PDB file of C-alpha atoms and ligand atoms in Angstrom:
ATOM      1  CA  UNK A  12     303.906 102.738  -9.431  1.00  0.00           C
ATOM      2  CA  UNK A  13     300.502 104.250  -9.715  1.00  0.00           C
ATOM      3  CA  UNK A  14     298.035 105.770  -7.287  1.00  0.00           C
ATOM      4  CA  UNK A  15     296.197 108.879  -6.155  1.00  0.00           C
ATOM      5  CA  UNK A  16     299.283 111.014  -6.778  1.00  0.00           C
ATOM      6  CA  UNK A  17     299.803 109.984 -10.411  1.00  0.00           C
ATOM      7  CA  UNK A  18     301.082 112.935 -12.452  1.00  0.00           C
ATOM      8  CA  UNK A  19     302.181 114.911  -9.393  1.00  0.00           C
ATOM      9  CA  UNK A  20     305.667 115.932  -8.301  1.00  0.00           C
ATOM     10  CA  UNK A  21     306.768 116.015  -4.661  1.00  0.00           C
ATOM     11  CA  UNK A  22     309.894 117.561  -3.168  1.00  0.00           C
ATOM     12  CA  UNK A  23     311.060 116.123   0.164  1.00  0.00           C
ATOM     13  CA  UNK A  24     313.834 117.826   2.116  1.00  0.00           C
ATOM     14  CA  UNK A  25     315.991 115.694   4.373  1.00  0.00           C
ATOM     15  CA  UNK A  26     315.255 112.684   2.181  1.00  0.00           C
ATOM     16  CA  UNK A  27     318.593 110.986   2.859  1.00  0.00           C
ATOM     17  CA  UNK A  28     317.510 109.286   6.098  1.00  0.00           C
ATOM     18  CA  UNK A  29     314.766 108.645   8.618  1.00  0.00           C
ATOM     19  CA  UNK A  30     311.339 110.210   8.123  1.00  0.00           C
ATOM     20  CA  UNK A  31     312.283 112.010   4.883  1.00  0.00           C
ATOM     21  CA  UNK A  32     313.619 108.902   3.131  1.00  0.00           C
ATOM     22  CA  UNK A  33     310.544 106.908   4.125  1.00  0.00           C
ATOM     23  CA  UNK A  34     308.206 109.717   3.064  1.00  0.00           C
ATOM     24  CA  UNK A  35     309.875 109.877  -0.351  1.00  0.00           C
ATOM     25  CA  UNK A  36     309.440 106.111  -0.792  1.00  0.00           C
ATOM     26  CA  UNK A  37     305.822 106.329   0.323  1.00  0.00           C
ATOM     27  CA  UNK A  38     304.864 109.249  -1.933  1.00  0.00           C
ATOM     28  CA  UNK A  39     306.504 107.462  -4.861  1.00  0.00           C
ATOM     29  CA  UNK A  40     304.344 104.411  -4.078  1.00  0.00           C
ATOM     30  CA  UNK A  41     301.296 106.692  -4.268  1.00  0.00           C
ATOM     31  CA  UNK A  42     302.362 107.686  -7.798  1.00  0.00           C
ATOM     32  CA  UNK A  43     304.303 110.947  -7.258  1.00  0.00           C
ATOM     33  CA  UNK A  44     307.618 111.637  -8.978  1.00  0.00           C
ATOM     34  CA  UNK A  45     309.902 112.632  -6.123  1.00  0.00           C
ATOM     35  CA  UNK A  46     312.792 115.090  -5.799  1.00  0.00           C
ATOM     36  CA  UNK A  47     315.063 114.060  -2.933  1.00  0.00           C
ATOM     37  CA  UNK A  48     316.911 116.950  -1.291  1.00  0.00           C
ATOM     38  CA  UNK A  49     319.658 116.716   1.363  1.00  0.00           C
ATOM     39  CA  UNK A  50     323.430 117.043   1.679  1.00  0.00           C
ATOM     40  CA  UNK A  51     324.585 113.390   1.685  1.00  0.00           C
ATOM     41  CA  UNK A  52     324.626 112.492  -1.992  1.00  0.00           C
ATOM     42  CA  UNK A  53     325.340 108.781  -1.572  1.00  0.00           C
ATOM     43  CA  UNK A  54     322.442 108.303   0.804  1.00  0.00           C
ATOM     44  CA  UNK A  55     320.119 110.137  -1.586  1.00  0.00           C
ATOM     45  CA  UNK A  56     321.350 108.040  -4.509  1.00  0.00           C
ATOM     46  CA  UNK A  57     320.552 104.878  -2.551  1.00  0.00           C
ATOM     47  CA  UNK A  58     316.989 106.012  -1.741  1.00  0.00           C
ATOM     48  CA  UNK A  59     316.429 107.110  -5.356  1.00  0.00           C
ATOM     49  CA  UNK A  60     317.723 103.763  -6.652  1.00  0.00           C
ATOM     50  CA  UNK A  61     315.232 101.913  -4.406  1.00  0.00           C
ATOM     51  CA  UNK A  62     312.356 104.041  -5.684  1.00  0.00           C
ATOM     52  CA  UNK A  63     313.335 103.512  -9.317  1.00  0.00           C
ATOM     53  CA  UNK A  64     313.856  99.778  -8.717  1.00  0.00           C
ATOM     54  CA  UNK A  65     310.294  99.602  -7.356  1.00  0.00           C
ATOM     55  CA  UNK A  66     308.972 101.267 -10.537  1.00  0.00           C
ATOM     56  CA  UNK A  67     308.827 104.862  -9.311  1.00  0.00           C
ATOM     57  CA  UNK A  68     310.441 108.096 -10.476  1.00  0.00           C
ATOM     58  CA  UNK A  69     312.998 109.993  -8.386  1.00  0.00           C
ATOM     59  CA  UNK A  70     315.696 112.611  -8.877  1.00  0.00           C
ATOM     60  CA  UNK A  71     318.480 113.468  -6.480  1.00  0.00           C
ATOM     61  CA  UNK A  72     319.094 117.127  -5.691  1.00  0.00           C
ATOM     62  CA  UNK A  73     322.076 117.721  -3.471  1.00  0.00           C
ATOM     63  CA  UNK A  74     321.433 120.819  -1.388  1.00  0.00           C
ATOM     64  CA  UNK A  75     321.820 122.501   1.973  1.00  0.00           C
ATOM     65  CA  UNK A  76     318.528 124.087   3.001  1.00  0.00           C
ATOM     66  CA  UNK A  77     320.244 126.338   5.541  1.00  0.00           C
ATOM     67  CA  UNK A  78     321.952 128.214   2.683  1.00  0.00           C
ATOM     68  CA  UNK A  79     319.397 130.386   0.944  1.00  0.00           C
ATOM     69  CA  UNK A  80     321.015 130.075  -2.502  1.00  0.00           C
ATOM     70  CA  UNK A  81     321.305 126.311  -2.170  1.00  0.00           C
ATOM     71  CA  UNK A  82     317.676 125.976  -1.029  1.00  0.00           C
ATOM     72  CA  UNK A  83     316.475 128.086  -3.957  1.00  0.00           C
ATOM     73  CA  UNK A  84     318.664 126.179  -6.408  1.00  0.00           C
ATOM     74  CA  UNK A  85     317.285 122.876  -5.087  1.00  0.00           C
ATOM     75  CA  UNK A  86     313.690 123.897  -5.793  1.00  0.00           C
ATOM     76  CA  UNK A  87     314.670 125.208  -9.234  1.00  0.00           C
ATOM     77  CA  UNK A  88     316.535 122.027 -10.106  1.00  0.00           C
ATOM     78  CA  UNK A  89     313.652 119.830  -8.931  1.00  0.00           C
ATOM     79  CA  UNK A  90     311.152 121.746 -11.064  1.00  0.00           C
ATOM     80  CA  UNK A  91     313.468 121.727 -14.088  1.00  0.00           C
ATOM     81  CA  UNK A  92     314.007 117.967 -13.766  1.00  0.00           C
ATOM     82  CA  UNK A  93     310.426 116.913 -13.064  1.00  0.00           C
ATOM     83  CA  UNK A  94     308.469 119.700 -14.768  1.00  0.00           C
ATOM     84  CA  UNK A  95     306.297 120.968 -11.914  1.00  0.00           C
ATOM     85  CA  UNK A  96     305.792 120.909  -8.143  1.00  0.00           C
ATOM     86  CA  UNK A  97     302.597 119.794  -6.412  1.00  0.00           C
ATOM     87  CA  UNK A  98     303.741 118.759  -2.950  1.00  0.00           C
ATOM     88  CA  UNK A  99     306.435 120.168  -0.688  1.00  0.00           C
ATOM     89  CA  UNK A 100     307.464 118.250   2.417  1.00  0.00           C
ATOM     90  CA  UNK A 101     309.646 120.385   4.697  1.00  0.00           C
ATOM     91  CA  UNK A 102     311.279 117.646   6.719  1.00  0.00           C
ATOM     92  CA  UNK A 103     315.001 118.474   7.044  1.00  0.00           C
ATOM     93  CA  UNK A 104     315.846 119.260  10.639  1.00  0.00           C
ATOM     94  CA  UNK A 105     318.230 118.842  13.531  1.00  0.00           C
ATOM     95  CA  UNK A 106     317.596 118.521  17.264  1.00  0.00           C
ATOM     96  CA  UNK A 107     320.474 119.600  19.479  1.00  0.00           C
ATOM     97  CA  UNK A 108     319.421 119.248  23.111  1.00  0.00           C
ATOM     98  CA  UNK A 109     320.878 120.253  26.455  1.00  0.00           C
ATOM     99  CA  UNK A 110     320.535 122.874  29.189  1.00  0.00           C
ATOM    100  CA  UNK A 111     320.678 126.464  27.934  1.00  0.00           C
ATOM    101  CA  UNK A 112     323.486 127.444  30.293  1.00  0.00           C
ATOM    102  CA  UNK A 113     325.831 124.853  28.787  1.00  0.00           C
ATOM    103  CA  UNK A 114     324.609 125.149  25.202  1.00  0.00           C
ATOM    104  CA  UNK A 115     326.737 126.428  22.373  1.00  0.00           C
ATOM    105  CA  UNK A 116     325.378 129.397  20.498  1.00  0.00           C
ATOM    106  CA  UNK A 117     326.634 127.709  17.330  1.00  0.00           C
ATOM    107  CA  UNK A 118     324.296 124.777  17.976  1.00  0.00           C
ATOM    108  CA  UNK A 119     321.380 127.133  18.553  1.00  0.00           C
ATOM    109  CA  UNK A 120     322.132 128.996  15.326  1.00  0.00           C
ATOM    110  CA  UNK A 121     322.459 125.704  13.446  1.00  0.00           C
ATOM    111  CA  UNK A 122     318.979 124.670  14.562  1.00  0.00           C
ATOM    112  CA  UNK A 123     317.538 128.024  13.545  1.00  0.00           C
ATOM    113  CA  UNK A 124     319.274 127.946  10.180  1.00  0.00           C
ATOM    114  CA  UNK A 125     318.029 124.452   9.257  1.00  0.00           C
ATOM    115  CA  UNK A 126     314.701 124.079  11.089  1.00  0.00           C
ATOM    116  CA  UNK A 127     313.480 127.641  10.479  1.00  0.00           C
ATOM    117  CA  UNK A 128     315.472 129.387   7.742  1.00  0.00           C
ATOM    118  CA  UNK A 129     315.519 126.168   5.711  1.00  0.00           C
ATOM    119  CA  UNK A 130     311.733 125.888   5.867  1.00  0.00           C
ATOM    120  CA  UNK A 131     311.348 129.553   4.922  1.00  0.00           C
ATOM    121  CA  UNK A 132     313.763 129.496   1.978  1.00  0.00           C
ATOM    122  CA  UNK A 133     312.432 126.269   0.466  1.00  0.00           C
ATOM    123  CA  UNK A 134     308.787 127.226   0.978  1.00  0.00           C
ATOM    124  CA  UNK A 135     309.310 130.712  -0.467  1.00  0.00           C
ATOM    125  CA  UNK A 136     310.974 129.286  -3.568  1.00  0.00           C
ATOM    126  CA  UNK A 137     308.319 126.590  -3.938  1.00  0.00           C
ATOM    127  CA  UNK A 138     305.184 128.728  -3.551  1.00  0.00           C
ATOM    128  CA  UNK A 139     304.841 130.031  -7.131  1.00  0.00           C
ATOM    129  CA  UNK A 140     305.133 126.477  -8.447  1.00  0.00           C
ATOM    130  CA  UNK A 141     302.627 125.150  -5.903  1.00  0.00           C
ATOM    131  CA  UNK A 142     300.086 127.863  -6.738  1.00  0.00           C
ATOM    132  CA  UNK A 143     300.437 126.997 -10.436  1.00  0.00           C
ATOM    133  CA  UNK A 144     300.056 123.283  -9.701  1.00  0.00           C
ATOM    134  CA  UNK A 145     296.862 123.880  -7.740  1.00  0.00           C
ATOM    135  CA  UNK A 146     295.491 125.754 -10.760  1.00  0.00           C
ATOM    136  CA  UNK A 147     296.408 123.293 -13.482  1.00  0.00           C
ATOM    137  CA  UNK A 148     296.442 119.833 -11.909  1.00  0.00           C
ATOM    138  CA  UNK A 149     293.735 117.200 -12.082  1.00  0.00           C
ATOM    139  CA  UNK A 150     293.726 117.175  -8.261  1.00  0.00           C
ATOM    140  CA  UNK A 151     293.010 120.917  -8.153  1.00  0.00           C
ATOM    141  CA  UNK A 152     295.149 121.364  -5.039  1.00  0.00           C
ATOM    142  CA  UNK A 153     298.774 121.571  -3.947  1.00  0.00           C
ATOM    143  CA  UNK A 154     300.267 120.777  -0.540  1.00  0.00           C
ATOM    144  CA  UNK A 155     302.876 122.067   1.892  1.00  0.00           C
ATOM    145  CA  UNK A 156     303.535 119.688   4.781  1.00  0.00           C
ATOM    146  CA  UNK A 157     306.070 120.633   7.428  1.00  0.00           C
ATOM    147  CA  UNK A 158     307.413 118.090   9.896  1.00  0.00           C
ATOM    148  CA  UNK A 159     307.177 119.863  13.216  1.00  0.00           C
ATOM    149  CA  UNK A 160     307.209 117.896  16.486  1.00  0.00           C
ATOM    150  CA  UNK A 161     305.480 117.372  19.805  1.00  0.00           C
ATOM    151  CA  UNK A 162     308.185 119.926  20.680  1.00  0.00           C
ATOM    152  CA  UNK A 163     306.127 122.385  18.645  1.00  0.00           C
ATOM    153  CA  UNK A 164     303.319 122.013  21.175  1.00  0.00           C
ATOM    154  CA  UNK A 165     304.969 121.367  24.524  1.00  0.00           C
ATOM    155  CA  UNK A 166     308.136 123.148  25.723  1.00  0.00           C
ATOM    156  CA  UNK A 167     310.531 121.247  28.019  1.00  0.00           C
ATOM    157  CA  UNK A 168     313.778 121.930  29.852  1.00  0.00           C
ATOM    158  CA  UNK A 169     316.804 121.099  27.693  1.00  0.00           C
ATOM    159  CA  UNK A 170     314.893 121.713  24.492  1.00  0.00           C
ATOM    160  CA  UNK A 171     314.421 125.486  24.483  1.00  0.00           C
ATOM    161  CA  UNK A 172     315.731 126.327  21.032  1.00  0.00           C
ATOM    162  CA  UNK A 173     314.418 123.143  19.419  1.00  0.00           C
ATOM    163  CA  UNK A 174     311.038 124.158  20.919  1.00  0.00           C
ATOM    164  CA  UNK A 175     311.494 127.651  19.495  1.00  0.00           C
ATOM    165  CA  UNK A 176     312.066 126.283  15.999  1.00  0.00           C
ATOM    166  CA  UNK A 177     309.115 123.892  16.075  1.00  0.00           C
ATOM    167  CA  UNK A 178     306.668 126.356  17.696  1.00  0.00           C
ATOM    168  CA  UNK A 179     307.908 128.774  15.037  1.00  0.00           C
ATOM    169  CA  UNK A 180     307.176 126.563  12.043  1.00  0.00           C
ATOM    170  CA  UNK A 181     303.723 125.810  13.466  1.00  0.00           C
ATOM    171  CA  UNK A 182     302.921 129.530  13.623  1.00  0.00           C
ATOM    172  CA  UNK A 183     304.365 130.145  10.164  1.00  0.00           C
ATOM    173  CA  UNK A 184     302.337 127.276   8.733  1.00  0.00           C
ATOM    174  CA  UNK A 185     299.068 128.428  10.264  1.00  0.00           C
ATOM    175  CA  UNK A 186     299.431 131.960   8.893  1.00  0.00           C
ATOM    176  CA  UNK A 187     300.439 130.593   5.494  1.00  0.00           C
ATOM    177  CA  UNK A 188     297.470 128.216   5.562  1.00  0.00           C
ATOM    178  CA  UNK A 189     295.047 131.104   5.962  1.00  0.00           C
ATOM    179  CA  UNK A 190     296.745 133.113   3.207  1.00  0.00           C
ATOM    180  CA  UNK A 191     296.728 130.295   0.688  1.00  0.00           C
ATOM    181  CA  UNK A 192     293.184 129.019   1.126  1.00  0.00           C
ATOM    182  CA  UNK A 193     291.933 131.004  -1.911  1.00  0.00           C
ATOM    183  CA  UNK A 194     294.666 129.494  -4.069  1.00  0.00           C
ATOM    184  CA  UNK A 195     293.916 125.941  -2.934  1.00  0.00           C
ATOM    185  CA  UNK A 196     297.365 125.320  -1.546  1.00  0.00           C
ATOM    186  CA  UNK A 197     296.793 123.265   1.599  1.00  0.00           C
ATOM    187  CA  UNK A 198     299.260 123.869   4.409  1.00  0.00           C
ATOM    188  CA  UNK A 199     299.695 121.506   7.316  1.00  0.00           C
ATOM    189  CA  UNK A 200     302.034 120.331  10.038  1.00  0.00           C
ATOM    190  CA  UNK A 201     302.758 116.904  11.413  1.00  0.00           C
ATOM    191  CA  UNK A 202     303.949 116.702  15.008  1.00  0.00           C
ATOM    192  CA  UNK A 203     305.688 113.385  15.571  1.00  0.00           C
ATOM    193  CA  UNK A 204     306.501 112.010  18.972  1.00  0.00           C
ATOM    194  CA  UNK A 205     309.563 109.815  19.390  1.00  0.00           C
ATOM    195  CA  UNK A 206     310.633 108.234  16.103  1.00  0.00           C
ATOM    196  CA  UNK A 207     313.521 105.791  15.779  1.00  0.00           C
ATOM    197  CA  UNK A 208     315.900 107.701  13.435  1.00  0.00           C
ATOM    198  CA  UNK A 209     319.388 109.237  13.366  1.00  0.00           C
ATOM    199  CA  UNK A 210     318.093 112.527  14.819  1.00  0.00           C
ATOM    200  CA  UNK A 211     319.629 112.153  18.273  1.00  0.00           C
ATOM    201  CA  UNK A 212     323.055 111.042  16.990  1.00  0.00           C
ATOM    202  CA  UNK A 213     324.242 114.649  16.495  1.00  0.00           C
ATOM    203  CA  UNK A 214     324.077 115.284  20.256  1.00  0.00           C
ATOM    204  CA  UNK A 215     326.610 114.924  23.069  1.00  0.00           C
ATOM    205  CA  UNK A 216     327.183 111.470  24.567  1.00  0.00           C
ATOM    206  CA  UNK A 217     325.250 112.528  27.685  1.00  0.00           C
ATOM    207  CA  UNK A 218     322.170 113.566  25.700  1.00  0.00           C
ATOM    208  CA  UNK A 219     322.382 110.429  23.533  1.00  0.00           C
ATOM    209  CA  UNK A 220     322.537 108.206  26.609  1.00  0.00           C
ATOM    210  CA  UNK A 221     319.633 109.998  28.304  1.00  0.00           C
ATOM    211  CA  UNK A 222     317.554 109.702  25.139  1.00  0.00           C
ATOM    212  CA  UNK A 223     318.437 106.038  24.721  1.00  0.00           C
ATOM    213  CA  UNK A 224     317.397 105.370  28.339  1.00  0.00           C
ATOM    214  CA  UNK A 225     314.064 107.060  27.663  1.00  0.00           C
ATOM    215  CA  UNK A 226     313.665 105.201  24.364  1.00  0.00           C
ATOM    216  CA  UNK A 227     314.226 101.869  26.088  1.00  0.00           C
ATOM    217  CA  UNK A 228     311.025 102.431  28.087  1.00  0.00           C
ATOM    218  CA  UNK A 229     308.725 102.571  25.045  1.00  0.00           C
ATOM    219  CA  UNK A 230     308.252 101.174  21.578  1.00  0.00           C
ATOM    220  CA  UNK A 231     309.198 104.157  19.420  1.00  0.00           C
ATOM    221  CA  UNK A 232     307.448 105.150  16.221  1.00  0.00           C
ATOM    222  CA  UNK A 233     309.023 104.073  12.948  1.00  0.00           C
ATOM    223  CA  UNK A 234     309.645 106.544  10.078  1.00  0.00           C
ATOM    224  CA  UNK A 235     306.923 104.741   8.114  1.00  0.00           C
ATOM    225  CA  UNK A 236     304.370 105.806  10.754  1.00  0.00           C
ATOM    226  CA  UNK A 237     305.077 109.451   9.913  1.00  0.00           C
ATOM    227  CA  UNK A 238     305.254 108.749   6.177  1.00  0.00           C
ATOM    228  CA  UNK A 239     301.726 107.333   6.570  1.00  0.00           C
ATOM    229  CA  UNK A 240     300.624 110.631   8.123  1.00  0.00           C
ATOM    230  CA  UNK A 241     302.148 112.648   5.260  1.00  0.00           C
ATOM    231  CA  UNK A 242     300.524 110.387   2.695  1.00  0.00           C
ATOM    232  CA  UNK A 243     297.172 110.705   4.467  1.00  0.00           C
ATOM    233  CA  UNK A 244     297.350 114.512   4.358  1.00  0.00           C
ATOM    234  CA  UNK A 245     298.289 114.843   0.708  1.00  0.00           C
ATOM    235  CA  UNK A 246     295.975 112.179  -0.689  1.00  0.00           C
ATOM    236  CA  UNK A 247     292.748 113.701   0.667  1.00  0.00           C
ATOM    237  CA  UNK A 248     290.242 114.914  -1.900  1.00  0.00           C
ATOM    238  CA  UNK A 249     290.193 118.604  -2.768  1.00  0.00           C
ATOM    239  CA  UNK A 250     287.401 119.388  -0.287  1.00  0.00           C
ATOM    240  CA  UNK A 251     289.456 118.164   2.693  1.00  0.00           C
ATOM    241  CA  UNK A 252     292.393 119.961   4.338  1.00  0.00           C
ATOM    242  CA  UNK A 253     294.086 118.129   7.204  1.00  0.00           C
ATOM    243  CA  UNK A 254     296.051 120.952   8.807  1.00  0.00           C
ATOM    244  CA  UNK A 255     297.621 119.278  11.818  1.00  0.00           C
ATOM    245  CA  UNK A 256     298.420 115.727  12.897  1.00  0.00           C
ATOM    246  CA  UNK A 257     299.928 114.904  16.298  1.00  0.00           C
ATOM    247  CA  UNK A 258     301.326 111.369  16.209  1.00  0.00           C
ATOM    248  CA  UNK A 259     302.856 110.046  19.426  1.00  0.00           C
ATOM    249  CA  UNK A 260     304.210 106.600  20.180  1.00  0.00           C
ATOM    250  CA  UNK A 261     301.374 104.856  21.989  1.00  0.00           C
ATOM    251  CA  UNK A 262     303.380 104.399  25.195  1.00  0.00           C
ATOM    252  CA  UNK A 263     304.774 107.934  25.186  1.00  0.00           C
ATOM    253  CA  UNK A 264     303.606 110.024  28.145  1.00  0.00           C
ATOM    254  CA  UNK A 265     305.644 113.160  27.273  1.00  0.00           C
TER     255      UNK A 265
HETATM  256  P1  LIG B 301     317.323 112.212  10.578  1.00  0.00           P
HETATM  257  O1  LIG B 301     318.532 112.744  11.260  1.00  0.00           O
HETATM  258  O2  LIG B 301     317.296 110.771  10.192  1.00  0.00           O
HETATM  259  O3  LIG B 301     316.995 113.063   9.278  1.00  0.00           O
HETATM  260  C1  LIG B 301     317.261 114.436   9.174  1.00  0.00           C
HETATM  261  C2  LIG B 301     317.335 114.779   7.687  1.00  0.00           C
HETATM  262  O4  LIG B 301     317.552 116.178   7.581  1.00  0.00           O
HETATM  263  C3  LIG B 301     318.476 114.072   6.992  1.00  0.00           C
HETATM  264  O5  LIG B 301     318.030 113.584   5.756  1.00  0.00           O
HETATM  265  C4  LIG B 301     319.498 115.180   6.785  1.00  0.00           C
HETATM  266  O6  LIG B 301     320.215 114.950   5.567  1.00  0.00           O
HETATM  267  C5  LIG B 301     318.574 116.377   6.622  1.00  0.00           C
HETATM  268  N1  LIG B 301     319.278 117.631   6.855  1.00  0.00           N
HETATM  269  C6  LIG B 301     319.891 118.052   7.994  1.00  0.00           C
HETATM  270  N2  LIG B 301     320.474 119.222   7.795  1.00  0.00           N
HETATM  271  C7  LIG B 301     320.218 119.580   6.497  1.00  0.00           C
HETATM  272  C8  LIG B 301     320.556 120.686   5.692  1.00  0.00           C
HETATM  273  N3  LIG B 301     321.273 121.698   6.165  1.00  0.00           N
HETATM  274  N4  LIG B 301     320.134 120.698   4.404  1.00  0.00           N
HETATM  275  C9  LIG B 301     319.419 119.689   3.906  1.00  0.00           C
HETATM  276  N5  LIG B 301     319.051 118.602   4.620  1.00  0.00           N
HETATM  277  C10 LIG B 301     319.458 118.554   5.907  1.00  0.00           C
HETATM  278  O7  LIG B 301     316.112 112.555  11.556  1.00  0.00           O
HETATM  279  P2  LIG B 301     314.528 112.448  11.424  1.00  0.00           P
HETATM  280  O8  LIG B 301     314.124 111.690  10.232  1.00  0.00           O
HETATM  281  O9  LIG B 301     314.033 112.027  12.749  1.00  0.00           O
HETATM  282  O10 LIG B 301     314.135 113.992  11.268  1.00  0.00           O
HETATM  283  C11 LIG B 301     313.311 114.506  10.268  1.00  0.00           C
HETATM  284  C12 LIG B 301     312.437 115.612  10.849  1.00  0.00           C
HETATM  285  O11 LIG B 301     311.553 115.061  11.820  1.00  0.00           O
HETATM  286  C13 LIG B 301     313.188 116.735  11.552  1.00  0.00           C
HETATM  287  O12 LIG B 301     312.632 117.979  11.191  1.00  0.00           O
HETATM  288  C14 LIG B 301     312.926 116.466  13.034  1.00  0.00           C
HETATM  289  O13 LIG B 301     312.971 117.635  13.813  1.00  0.00           O
HETATM  290  C15 LIG B 301     311.522 115.881  12.950  1.00  0.00           C
HETATM  291  N6  LIG B 301     311.122 115.085  14.108  1.00  0.00           N
HETATM  292  C16 LIG B 301     311.778 113.933  14.446  1.00  0.00           C
HETATM  293  C17 LIG B 301     311.418 113.214  15.564  1.00  0.00           C
HETATM  294  C18 LIG B 301     312.131 111.979  16.012  1.00  0.00           C
HETATM  295  O14 LIG B 301     311.865 111.511  17.138  1.00  0.00           O
HETATM  296  N7  LIG B 301     313.031 111.401  15.226  1.00  0.00           N
HETATM  297  C19 LIG B 301     310.282 113.655  16.399  1.00  0.00           C
HETATM  298  C20 LIG B 301     309.657 114.858  15.941  1.00  0.00           C
HETATM  299  C21 LIG B 301     310.061 115.538  14.832  1.00  0.00           C
HETATM  300  P3  LIG B 301     321.770 115.285   5.311  1.00  0.00           P
HETATM  301  O15 LIG B 301     322.497 115.103   6.604  1.00  0.00           O
HETATM  302  O16 LIG B 301     322.132 114.291   4.253  1.00  0.00           O
HETATM  303  O17 LIG B 301     321.766 116.680   4.788  1.00  0.00           O
END
């Protein structure tokens, strides 16, 4: 496969399903060699096999981004396998919903550890490689894209800690963006609306049913719609930095 991203290397966290898997396929189609990071090895192997079958290059890196050592090892392994790192897509995340009074503190901590600490650990480990890539690549830039959410813009009942994590990564990304302008590392967030993925399946039956009822009222986004947004951001010429994309399902009012 060949395209605008020829010669680049992308690392996608949460590449075993949903938005991350589709983003990995899409970036490979644009010419990037892709490192696929997540915990479910078999799912990663299947995505990597599809990419290779289609003529692309992919490596599987089993890792848990919520564990600092595992996140750091994943970045190291990706760079050792593919030689460099031009694009980081922080996509791994969980959404555990429900009223605060009934919530489990374990669930809240799990969201913080994956959606926030995971982003921090992977980004921190990736930055030196991204700065180097911006200096020595033909593109003359490197990219950090974090998958936030509409929940990073609008807080709602039942979503308090998920909101906290997504507002948090938006703030982190904006500060990082300003810091890294001189080094030509572009930093952006994508804020998807409702996407048809496995995200809601980790919730209680009551939350799953409520979400399914809401989903039945609209045509949800597909993971490829968000992969398109990622690809758009990272394939812009050097003079363009797309820092934020809010992508809702067309019928979504919330
Ligand atoms: P999925 O549940 O399909 O994907 C989540 C991915 O995150 C999986 O690949 C999972 O892999 C990975 N993941 C979870 N925990 C960890 C961990 N500790 N270490 C490494 N990887 C992990 O859901 P989506 O594709 O929908 O979610 C992707 C992102 O999009 C999330 O950040 C989510 O908040 C965001 N988002 C989703 C929306 C939606 O409506 N679906 C809307 C807005 C934002 P594994 O289990 O193999 O580790």
